[in-house]
Short mmCIF file of C-alpha atoms in Angstrom, two decimals:
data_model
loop_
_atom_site.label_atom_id
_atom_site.label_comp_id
_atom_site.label_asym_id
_atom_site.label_seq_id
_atom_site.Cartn_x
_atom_site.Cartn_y
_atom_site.Cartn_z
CA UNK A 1 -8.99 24.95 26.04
CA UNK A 2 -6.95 26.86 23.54
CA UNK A 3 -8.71 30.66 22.94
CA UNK A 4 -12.31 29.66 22.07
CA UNK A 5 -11.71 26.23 21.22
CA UNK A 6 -11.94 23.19 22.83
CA UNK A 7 -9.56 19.79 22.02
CA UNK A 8 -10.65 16.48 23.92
CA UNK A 9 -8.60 13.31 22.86
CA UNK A 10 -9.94 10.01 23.67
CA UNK A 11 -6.25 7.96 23.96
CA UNK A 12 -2.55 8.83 24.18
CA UNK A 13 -1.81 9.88 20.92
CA UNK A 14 2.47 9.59 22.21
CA UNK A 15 1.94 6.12 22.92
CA UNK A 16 4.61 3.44 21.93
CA UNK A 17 4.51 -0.28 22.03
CA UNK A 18 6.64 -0.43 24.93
CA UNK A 19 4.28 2.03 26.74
CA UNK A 20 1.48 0.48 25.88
CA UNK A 21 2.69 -3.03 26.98
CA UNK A 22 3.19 -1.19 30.58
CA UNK A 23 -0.23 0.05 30.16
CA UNK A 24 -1.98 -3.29 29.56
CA UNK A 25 -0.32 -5.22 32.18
CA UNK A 26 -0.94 -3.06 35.01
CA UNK A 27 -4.87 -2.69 33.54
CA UNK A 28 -7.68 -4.66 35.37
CA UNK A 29 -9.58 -3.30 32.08
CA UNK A 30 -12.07 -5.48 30.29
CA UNK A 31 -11.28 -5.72 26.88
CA UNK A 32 -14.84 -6.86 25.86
CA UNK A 33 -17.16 -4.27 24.02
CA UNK A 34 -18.44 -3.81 19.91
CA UNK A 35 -15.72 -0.70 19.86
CA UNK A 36 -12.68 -1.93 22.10
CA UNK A 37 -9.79 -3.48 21.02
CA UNK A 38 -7.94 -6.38 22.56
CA UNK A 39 -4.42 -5.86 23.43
CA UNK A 40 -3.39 -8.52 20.68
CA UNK A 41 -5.56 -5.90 18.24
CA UNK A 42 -3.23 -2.79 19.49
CA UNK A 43 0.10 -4.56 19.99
CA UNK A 44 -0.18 -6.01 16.43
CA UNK A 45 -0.76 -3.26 14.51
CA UNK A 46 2.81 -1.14 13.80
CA UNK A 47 0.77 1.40 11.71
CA UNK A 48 -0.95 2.77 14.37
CA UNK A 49 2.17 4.38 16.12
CA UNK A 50 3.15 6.05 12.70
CA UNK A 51 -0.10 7.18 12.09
CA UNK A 52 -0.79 8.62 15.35
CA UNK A 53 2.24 10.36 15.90
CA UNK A 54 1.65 11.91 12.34
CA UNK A 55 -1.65 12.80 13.38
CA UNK A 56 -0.61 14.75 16.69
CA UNK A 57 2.22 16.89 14.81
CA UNK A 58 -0.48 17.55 11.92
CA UNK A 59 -3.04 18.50 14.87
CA UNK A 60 -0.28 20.80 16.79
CA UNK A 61 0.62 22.41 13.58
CA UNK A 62 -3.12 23.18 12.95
CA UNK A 63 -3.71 24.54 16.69
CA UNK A 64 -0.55 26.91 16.47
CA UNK A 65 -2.37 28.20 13.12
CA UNK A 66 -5.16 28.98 14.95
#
């Protein structure tokens, strides 16, 4: 909670291919479902680091606006 707002975050928005590696081979997760990814899906896509990193400085600048 930051003042009156609230900021939930469904994944690690820091998360880097090497992290992420660690995560999925210590999971017993089941990557089965219409909105999960597999971890061929996650590790293969480069972008998504970029973008989320981007998206977590972009969020931080907005909260200390606030």
């Amino acid at each position: 909670i930051y003042d009156s707002h609230v900021f939930a975050f469904q994944f690690h928005w820091e998360i880097r291919p090497n992290s992420l590696m660690e995560l999925i081979l210590h999971s017993d997760e089941n990557y089965e479902g219409k909105y999960i990814q597999t971890p061929e899906m996650m590790l293969n896509n480069p972008f998504a680091y970029t973008a989320a990193k981007n998206n977590l400085w972009n969020l931080l600048d907005y909260i200390q606006k606030l």
